[in-house]
Short mmCIF file of C-alpha atoms in Angstrom, two decimals:
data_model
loop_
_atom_site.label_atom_id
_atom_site.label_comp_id
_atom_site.label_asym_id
_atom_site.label_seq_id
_atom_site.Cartn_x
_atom_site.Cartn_y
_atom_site.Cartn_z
CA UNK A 1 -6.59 -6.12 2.89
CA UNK A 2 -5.79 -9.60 2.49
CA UNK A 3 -1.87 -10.79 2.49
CA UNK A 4 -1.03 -14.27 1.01
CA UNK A 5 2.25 -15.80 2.16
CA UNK A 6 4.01 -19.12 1.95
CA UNK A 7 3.59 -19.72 5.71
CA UNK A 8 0.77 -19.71 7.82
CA UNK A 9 0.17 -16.87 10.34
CA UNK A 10 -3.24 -16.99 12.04
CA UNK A 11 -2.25 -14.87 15.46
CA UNK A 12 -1.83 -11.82 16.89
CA UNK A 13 -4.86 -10.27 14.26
CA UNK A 14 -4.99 -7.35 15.67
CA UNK A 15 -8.37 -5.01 17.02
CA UNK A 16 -8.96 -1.82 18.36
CA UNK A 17 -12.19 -1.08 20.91
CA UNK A 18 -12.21 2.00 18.72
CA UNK A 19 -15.56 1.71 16.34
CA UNK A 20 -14.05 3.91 13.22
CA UNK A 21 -11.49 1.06 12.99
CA UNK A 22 -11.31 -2.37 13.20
CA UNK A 23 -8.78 -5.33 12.15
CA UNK A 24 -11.05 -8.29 11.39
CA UNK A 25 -10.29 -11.75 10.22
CA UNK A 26 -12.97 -11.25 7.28
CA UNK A 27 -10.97 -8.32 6.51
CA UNK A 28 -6.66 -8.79 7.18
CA UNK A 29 -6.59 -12.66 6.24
CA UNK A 30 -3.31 -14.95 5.63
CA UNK A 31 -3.38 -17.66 3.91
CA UNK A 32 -0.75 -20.28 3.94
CA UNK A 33 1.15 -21.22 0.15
CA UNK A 34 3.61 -23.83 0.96
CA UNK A 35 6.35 -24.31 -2.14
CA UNK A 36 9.36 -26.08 -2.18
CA UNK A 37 12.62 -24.10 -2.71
CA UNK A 38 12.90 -24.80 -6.70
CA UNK A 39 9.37 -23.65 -7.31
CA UNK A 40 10.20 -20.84 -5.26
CA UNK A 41 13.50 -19.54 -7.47
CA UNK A 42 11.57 -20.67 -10.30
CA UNK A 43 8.18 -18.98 -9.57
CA UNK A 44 7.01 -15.68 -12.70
CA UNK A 45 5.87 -13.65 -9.90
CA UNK A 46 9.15 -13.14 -7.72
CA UNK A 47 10.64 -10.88 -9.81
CA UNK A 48 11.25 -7.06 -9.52
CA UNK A 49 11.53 -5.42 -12.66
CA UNK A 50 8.49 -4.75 -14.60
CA UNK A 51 6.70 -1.94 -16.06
CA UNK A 52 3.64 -1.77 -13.15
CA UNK A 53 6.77 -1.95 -10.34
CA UNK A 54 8.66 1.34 -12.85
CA UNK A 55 4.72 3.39 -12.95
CA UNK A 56 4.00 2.73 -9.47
CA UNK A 57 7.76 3.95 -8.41
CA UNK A 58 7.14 7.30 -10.84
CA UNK A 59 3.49 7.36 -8.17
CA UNK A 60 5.73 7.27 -5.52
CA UNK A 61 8.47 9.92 -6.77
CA UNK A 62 5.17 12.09 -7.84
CA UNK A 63 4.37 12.50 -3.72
CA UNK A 64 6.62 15.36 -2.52
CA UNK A 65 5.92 17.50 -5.86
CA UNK A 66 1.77 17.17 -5.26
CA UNK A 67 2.56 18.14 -1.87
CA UNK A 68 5.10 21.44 -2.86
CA UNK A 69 2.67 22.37 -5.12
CA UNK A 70 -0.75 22.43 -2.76
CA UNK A 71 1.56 23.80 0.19
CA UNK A 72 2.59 26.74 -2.25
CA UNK A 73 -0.78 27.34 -3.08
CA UNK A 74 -0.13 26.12 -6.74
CA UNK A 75 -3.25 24.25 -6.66
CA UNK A 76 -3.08 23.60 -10.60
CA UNK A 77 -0.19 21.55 -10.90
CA UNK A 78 -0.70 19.72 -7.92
CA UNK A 79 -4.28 18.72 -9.55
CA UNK A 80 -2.27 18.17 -12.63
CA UNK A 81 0.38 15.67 -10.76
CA UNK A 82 -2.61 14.10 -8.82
CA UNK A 83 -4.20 13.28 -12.18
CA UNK A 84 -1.30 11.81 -13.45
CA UNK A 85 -0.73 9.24 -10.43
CA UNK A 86 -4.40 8.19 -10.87
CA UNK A 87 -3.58 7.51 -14.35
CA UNK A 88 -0.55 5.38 -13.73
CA UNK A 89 -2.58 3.66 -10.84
CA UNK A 90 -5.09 2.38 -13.44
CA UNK A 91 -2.42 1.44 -15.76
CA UNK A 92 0.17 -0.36 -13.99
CA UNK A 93 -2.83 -2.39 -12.63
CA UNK A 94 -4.49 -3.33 -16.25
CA UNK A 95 -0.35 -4.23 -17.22
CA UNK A 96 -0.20 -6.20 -14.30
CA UNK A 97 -3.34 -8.25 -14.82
CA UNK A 98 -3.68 -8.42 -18.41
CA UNK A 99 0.30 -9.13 -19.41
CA UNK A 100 2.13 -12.14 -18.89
CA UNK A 101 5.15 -11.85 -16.40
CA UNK A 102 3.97 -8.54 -15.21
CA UNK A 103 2.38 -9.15 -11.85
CA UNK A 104 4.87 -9.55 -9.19
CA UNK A 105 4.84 -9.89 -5.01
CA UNK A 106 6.70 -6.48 -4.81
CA UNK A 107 4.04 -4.75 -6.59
CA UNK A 108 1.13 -6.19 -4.96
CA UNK A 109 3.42 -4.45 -2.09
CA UNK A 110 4.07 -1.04 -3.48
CA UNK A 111 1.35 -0.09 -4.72
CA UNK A 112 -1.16 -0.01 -2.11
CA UNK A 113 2.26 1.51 -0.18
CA UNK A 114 2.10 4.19 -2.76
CA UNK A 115 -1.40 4.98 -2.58
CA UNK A 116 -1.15 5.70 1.49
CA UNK A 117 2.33 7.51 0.82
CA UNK A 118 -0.19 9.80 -1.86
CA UNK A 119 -3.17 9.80 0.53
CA UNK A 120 -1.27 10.35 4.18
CA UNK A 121 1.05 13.12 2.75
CA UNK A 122 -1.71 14.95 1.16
CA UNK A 123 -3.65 14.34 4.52
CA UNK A 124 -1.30 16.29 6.46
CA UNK A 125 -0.91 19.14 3.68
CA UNK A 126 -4.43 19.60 3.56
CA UNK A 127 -4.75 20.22 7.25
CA UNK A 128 -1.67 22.27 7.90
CA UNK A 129 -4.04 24.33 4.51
CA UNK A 130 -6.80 24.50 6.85
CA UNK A 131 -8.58 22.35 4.50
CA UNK A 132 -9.73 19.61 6.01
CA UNK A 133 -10.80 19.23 10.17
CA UNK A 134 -7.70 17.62 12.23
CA UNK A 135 -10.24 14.64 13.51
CA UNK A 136 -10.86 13.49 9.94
CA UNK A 137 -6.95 13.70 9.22
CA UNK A 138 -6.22 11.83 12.84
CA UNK A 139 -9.07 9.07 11.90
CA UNK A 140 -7.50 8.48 8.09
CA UNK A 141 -3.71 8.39 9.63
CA UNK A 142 -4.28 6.35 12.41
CA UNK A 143 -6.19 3.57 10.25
CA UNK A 144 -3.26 3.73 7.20
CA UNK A 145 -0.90 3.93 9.89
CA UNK A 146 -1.61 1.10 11.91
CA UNK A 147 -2.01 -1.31 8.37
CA UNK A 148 1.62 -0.18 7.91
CA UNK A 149 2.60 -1.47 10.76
CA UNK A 150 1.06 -4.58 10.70
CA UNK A 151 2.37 -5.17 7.56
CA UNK A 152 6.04 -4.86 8.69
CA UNK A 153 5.09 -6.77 11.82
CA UNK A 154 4.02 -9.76 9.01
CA UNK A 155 7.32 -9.65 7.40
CA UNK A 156 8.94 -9.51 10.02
CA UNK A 157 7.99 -13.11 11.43
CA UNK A 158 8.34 -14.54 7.74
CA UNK A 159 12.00 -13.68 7.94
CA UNK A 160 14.15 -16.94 8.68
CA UNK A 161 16.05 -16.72 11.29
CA UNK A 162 18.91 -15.02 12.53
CA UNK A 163 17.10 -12.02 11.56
CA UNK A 164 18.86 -9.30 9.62
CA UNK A 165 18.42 -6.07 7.99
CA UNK A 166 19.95 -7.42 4.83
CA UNK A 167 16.85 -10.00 5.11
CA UNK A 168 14.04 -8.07 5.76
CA UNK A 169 15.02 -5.82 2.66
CA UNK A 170 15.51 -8.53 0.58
CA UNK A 171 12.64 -8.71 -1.26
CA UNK A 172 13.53 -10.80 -3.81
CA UNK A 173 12.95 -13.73 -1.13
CA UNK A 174 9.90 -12.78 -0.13
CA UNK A 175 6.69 -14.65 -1.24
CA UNK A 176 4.41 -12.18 0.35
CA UNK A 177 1.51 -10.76 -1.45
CA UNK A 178 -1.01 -7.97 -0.72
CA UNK A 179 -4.49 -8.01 -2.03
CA UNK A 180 -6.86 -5.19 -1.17
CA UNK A 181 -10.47 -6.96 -0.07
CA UNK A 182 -13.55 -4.79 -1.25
CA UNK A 183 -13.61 -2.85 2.42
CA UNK A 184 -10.22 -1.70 1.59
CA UNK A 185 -11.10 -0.83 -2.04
CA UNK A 186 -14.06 1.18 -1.11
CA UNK A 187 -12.12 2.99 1.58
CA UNK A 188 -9.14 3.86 -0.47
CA UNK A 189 -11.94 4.90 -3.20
CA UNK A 190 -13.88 7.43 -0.50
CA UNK A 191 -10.28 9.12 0.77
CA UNK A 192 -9.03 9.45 -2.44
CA UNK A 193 -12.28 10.78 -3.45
CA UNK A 194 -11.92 13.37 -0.84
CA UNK A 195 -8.61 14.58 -1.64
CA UNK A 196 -9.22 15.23 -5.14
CA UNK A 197 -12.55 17.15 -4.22
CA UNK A 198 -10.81 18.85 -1.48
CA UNK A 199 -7.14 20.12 -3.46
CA UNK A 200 -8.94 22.29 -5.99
CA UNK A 201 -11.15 24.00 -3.12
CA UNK A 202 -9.06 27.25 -2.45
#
């Protein structure tokens, strides 16, 4: 996962002895993008609302019904609900890429937020199912878990000071943008590869 921000942050890349995970510079980079304050109010990609931002919040909203739905045993609509977030995935991403003023920093945020909201809730559903082993559920919660963190830990020192809450939430002035490299594409790709093959099992 690569994040992009308008001031350089080179330390504290974090990495764990641990060999199933591992924070690497060829893998969590940051890259300075120095603007002046009138490109910054002025830049297409600071914005909020646009249709990717509106699917990937229905994603998001989609979460605690998948999870109802495989913890009731109703296996068919949470399959149902879990095709229709893959589907709004894809789309909000073509928008986003393809359309003018529809790629923005909060949804290069959001959306790979979404994607561990779908994957670590489901995670925990499946195992309190019996459905998949505790270690593999420990070793995909810890990793999502710990690039959570480290995300808020980013924001948090691109916040000008005095720090506030009303800051930090403010997205609007942020100029931080999250790009998944290939590792992280292929990982997301193999755990959401094992949910699906996993909810229709019982």
């Amino acid at each position: 996962m690569r994040i992009l921000t308008n001031l350089a942050f080179s330390k504290h890349i974090l990495t764990l002895k641990r060999p199933w995970f591992r924070f690497k510079k060829n893998s969590l980079k940051i890259s300075s993008n120095l603007n002046s304050s009138n490109q910054k109010q002025s830049d297409p990609e600071n914005i909020i609302y646009t249709v990717p931002n509106a699917l990937t919040l229905s994603r998001i909203a989609c979460v605690p019904f998948i999870n109802y739905f495989m913890f009731t045993d109703q296996h068919e609509l949470a399959c149902s609900l879990f095709l229709i977030a893959g589907i709004t995935d894809f789309v909000d991403g073509y928008i986003a890429r393809n359309f003018k003023n529809q790629k923005s920093y909060l949804g290069s945020i959001i959306d790979p937020l979404a994607d561990k909201l779908l994957i670590g809730s489901l995670t925990i559903t499946l195992v309190a199912n019996s459905m998949i082993p505790l270690p593999l559920a420990i070793l995909i919660l810890g990793r999502d878990f710990s690039l959570i963190l480290y995300s808020v830990y980013v924001r948090y020192k691109l916040i000008e000071k005095p720090i506030s809450l009303k800051k930090f939430l403010n997205l609007k002035q942020s100029r931080v943008k999250v790009e998944a490299d290939f590792i992280s594409k292929v990982n997301t790709f193999f755990q959401i590869s094992l949910i699906a093959a996993t909810m229709p099992s019982q």
